Coordinates of C-alpha atoms (C1' of nucleotides) in Angstrom, one line a residue:
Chain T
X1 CA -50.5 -68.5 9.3
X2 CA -50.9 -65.7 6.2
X3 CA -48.5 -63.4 4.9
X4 CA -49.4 -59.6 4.4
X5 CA -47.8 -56.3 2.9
X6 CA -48.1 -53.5 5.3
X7 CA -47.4 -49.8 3.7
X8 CA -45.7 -46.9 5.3
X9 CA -43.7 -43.3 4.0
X10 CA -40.7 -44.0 5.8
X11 CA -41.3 -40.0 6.4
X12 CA -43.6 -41.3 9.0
X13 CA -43.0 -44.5 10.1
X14 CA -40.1 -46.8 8.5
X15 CA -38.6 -49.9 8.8
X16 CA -35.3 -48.3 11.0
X17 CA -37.9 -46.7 13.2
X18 CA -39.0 -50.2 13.9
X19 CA -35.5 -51.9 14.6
X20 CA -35.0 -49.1 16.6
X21 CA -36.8 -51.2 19.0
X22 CA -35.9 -55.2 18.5
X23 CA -38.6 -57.3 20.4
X24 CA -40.8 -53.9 21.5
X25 CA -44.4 -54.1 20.6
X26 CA -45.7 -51.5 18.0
X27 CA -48.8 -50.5 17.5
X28 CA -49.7 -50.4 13.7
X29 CA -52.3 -47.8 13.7
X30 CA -53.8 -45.1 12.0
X31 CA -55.2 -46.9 8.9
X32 CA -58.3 -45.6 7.2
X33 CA -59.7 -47.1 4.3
X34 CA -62.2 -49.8 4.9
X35 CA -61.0 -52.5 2.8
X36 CA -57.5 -53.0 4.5
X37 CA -59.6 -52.4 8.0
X38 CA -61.3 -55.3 6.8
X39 CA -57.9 -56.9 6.7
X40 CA -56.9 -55.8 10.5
X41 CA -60.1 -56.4 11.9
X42 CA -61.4 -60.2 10.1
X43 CA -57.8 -62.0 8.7
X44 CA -54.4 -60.7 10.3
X45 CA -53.8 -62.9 13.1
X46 CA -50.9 -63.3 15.9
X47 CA -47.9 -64.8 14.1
X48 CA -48.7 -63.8 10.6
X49 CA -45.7 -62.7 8.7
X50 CA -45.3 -58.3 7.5
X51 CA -43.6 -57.4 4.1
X52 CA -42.7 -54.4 5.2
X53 CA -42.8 -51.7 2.2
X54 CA -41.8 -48.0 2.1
X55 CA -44.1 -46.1 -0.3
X56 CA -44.0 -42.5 -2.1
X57 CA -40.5 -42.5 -1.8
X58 CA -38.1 -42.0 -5.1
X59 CA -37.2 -45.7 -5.1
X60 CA -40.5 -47.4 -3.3
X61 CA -39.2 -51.0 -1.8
X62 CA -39.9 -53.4 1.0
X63 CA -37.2 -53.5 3.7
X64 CA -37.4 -56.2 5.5
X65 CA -40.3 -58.1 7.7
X66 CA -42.2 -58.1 10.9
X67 CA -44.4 -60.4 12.9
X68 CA -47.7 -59.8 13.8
X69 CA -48.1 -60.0 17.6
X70 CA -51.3 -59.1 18.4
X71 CA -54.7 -59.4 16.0
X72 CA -57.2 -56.6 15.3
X73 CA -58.4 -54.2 18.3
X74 CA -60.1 -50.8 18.2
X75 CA -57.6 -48.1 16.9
X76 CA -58.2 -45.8 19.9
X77 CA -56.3 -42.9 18.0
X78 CA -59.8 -42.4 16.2
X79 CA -61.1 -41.6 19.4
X80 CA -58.6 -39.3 20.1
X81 CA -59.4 -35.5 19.4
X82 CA -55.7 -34.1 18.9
X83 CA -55.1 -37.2 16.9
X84 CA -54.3 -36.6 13.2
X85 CA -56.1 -39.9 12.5
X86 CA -58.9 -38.6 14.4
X87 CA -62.4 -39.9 13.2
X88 CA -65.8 -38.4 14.9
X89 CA -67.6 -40.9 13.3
X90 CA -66.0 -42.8 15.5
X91 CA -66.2 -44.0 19.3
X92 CA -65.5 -46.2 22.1
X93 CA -68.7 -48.3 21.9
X94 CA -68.5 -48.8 18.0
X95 CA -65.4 -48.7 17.0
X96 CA -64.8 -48.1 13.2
X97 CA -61.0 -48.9 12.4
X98 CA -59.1 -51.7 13.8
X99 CA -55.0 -51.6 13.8
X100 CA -52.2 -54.5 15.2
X101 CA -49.8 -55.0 16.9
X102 CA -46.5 -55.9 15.1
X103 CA -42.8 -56.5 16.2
X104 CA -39.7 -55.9 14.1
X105 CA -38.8 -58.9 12.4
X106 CA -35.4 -59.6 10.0
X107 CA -34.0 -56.3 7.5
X108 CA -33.3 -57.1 3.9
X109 CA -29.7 -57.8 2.8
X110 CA -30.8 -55.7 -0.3
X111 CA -34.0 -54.1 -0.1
X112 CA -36.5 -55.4 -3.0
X113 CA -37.4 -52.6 -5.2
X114 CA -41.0 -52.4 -6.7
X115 CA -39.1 -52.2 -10.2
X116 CA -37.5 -55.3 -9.1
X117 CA -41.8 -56.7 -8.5
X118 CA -43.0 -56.0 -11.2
X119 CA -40.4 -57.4 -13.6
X120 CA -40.8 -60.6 -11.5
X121 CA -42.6 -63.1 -14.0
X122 CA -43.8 -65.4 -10.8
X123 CA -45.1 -62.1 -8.9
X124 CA -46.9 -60.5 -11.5
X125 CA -50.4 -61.6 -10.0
X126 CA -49.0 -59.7 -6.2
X127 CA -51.8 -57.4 -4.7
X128 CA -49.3 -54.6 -4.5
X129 CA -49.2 -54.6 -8.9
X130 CA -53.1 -54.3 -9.1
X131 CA -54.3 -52.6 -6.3
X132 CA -51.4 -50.2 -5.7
X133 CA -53.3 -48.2 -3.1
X134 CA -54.4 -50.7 -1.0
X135 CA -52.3 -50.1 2.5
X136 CA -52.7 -53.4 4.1
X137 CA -53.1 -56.6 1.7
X138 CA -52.6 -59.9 1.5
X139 CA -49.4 -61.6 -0.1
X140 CA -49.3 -65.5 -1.1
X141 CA -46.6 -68.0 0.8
X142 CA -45.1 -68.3 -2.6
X143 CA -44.6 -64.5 -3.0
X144 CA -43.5 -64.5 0.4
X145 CA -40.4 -66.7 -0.3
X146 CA -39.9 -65.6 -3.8
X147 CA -39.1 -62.1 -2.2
X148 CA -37.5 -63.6 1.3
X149 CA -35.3 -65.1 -1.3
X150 CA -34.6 -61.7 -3.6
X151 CA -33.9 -59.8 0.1
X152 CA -31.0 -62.4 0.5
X153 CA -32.9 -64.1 3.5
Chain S
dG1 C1' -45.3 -31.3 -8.9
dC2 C1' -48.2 -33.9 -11.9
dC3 C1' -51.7 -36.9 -12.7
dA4 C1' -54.0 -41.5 -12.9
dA5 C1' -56.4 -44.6 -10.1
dC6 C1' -59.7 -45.1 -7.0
dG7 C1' -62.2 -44.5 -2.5
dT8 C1' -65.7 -41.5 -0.3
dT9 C1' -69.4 -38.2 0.0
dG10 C1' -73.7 -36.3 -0.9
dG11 C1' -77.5 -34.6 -3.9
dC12 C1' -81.2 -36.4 -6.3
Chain F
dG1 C1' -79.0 -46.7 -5.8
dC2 C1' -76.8 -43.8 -9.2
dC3 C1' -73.3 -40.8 -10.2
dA4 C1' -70.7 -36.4 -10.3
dA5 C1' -67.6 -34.0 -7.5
dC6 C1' -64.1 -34.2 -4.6
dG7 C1' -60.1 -35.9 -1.9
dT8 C1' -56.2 -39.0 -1.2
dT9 C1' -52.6 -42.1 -2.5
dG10 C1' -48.5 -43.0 -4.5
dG11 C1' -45.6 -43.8 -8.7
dC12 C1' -43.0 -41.2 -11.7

DNA sequence: GCCAACGTTGGC
DNA sequence: GCCAACGTTGGC
């Protein structure tokens, strides 16, 4: 069992959208950048565990967490013309990007800022403080229950 | 809105 | 295979 951050703008897809729909499957797709496909398509497996974290927003912070439910598939919105994820390069037969399946998991009792990361001596080595852009990237057990336990779970 | 970081593209 | 140009991400 791993742990993983996932990234969304909450303009697009956020945590509420998510427990909009307790115990619904969602399908975490449109993700484009070949390292974190890497991620979906090699590593993230059913029962892993999903910081959840809202990005280019004001105050950027994770919300809560999810559980992966299914492992990596073909993202068929690459395949789909009127898709804004769209990808020619793309097809059917050989399938570039990957994406899961997650379900909504527990919200934060207070969400965990990225100030609040970053002043965190034990989670100065997270993924999230060096390689800020990556949109799907692994987090440790020990980061995962340092900020279960800052979210008041 | 700015801009630094960094991933991707394409000419050579 | 190098690297400059360019595009995107995302914090601030």
């Amino acid at each position: 069992m791993n742990y993983w951050l996932f990234k969304s703008e909450p303009g697009c897809f956020s945590f509420d959208d998510l427990r909009q729909r307790p115990g619904q499957t969602e399908q975490w797709d449109g993700v484009r950048n070949f390292q974190a496909r890497n991620f979906l398509r090699d590593q993230v497996q059913v029962g892993d565990g999903v910081l959840f974290y809202h990005s280019n927003i004001p105050d950027p912070h994770i919300a809560g967490t999810a559980w992966v439910v299914r492992a990596g598939y073909p993202d068929w919105t690459a395949c789909d013309p009127t898709s804004e994820h769209f990808d020619p390069k793309s097809s059917a037969a050989n399938p570039i990007w990957y994406m899961v399946d997650v379900r909504y998991g527990e919200p934060f009792k207070r969400p965990v800022s990225l100030a609040e990361l970053k002043s965190h001596r034990l989670l100065e080595g997270m993924v999230l403080l060096k390689r800020s852009r990556l949109s799907i990237q692994p987090v440790t057990p020990e980061e995962w229950s340092i900020i279960l336990g800052l979210g008041g779970l």
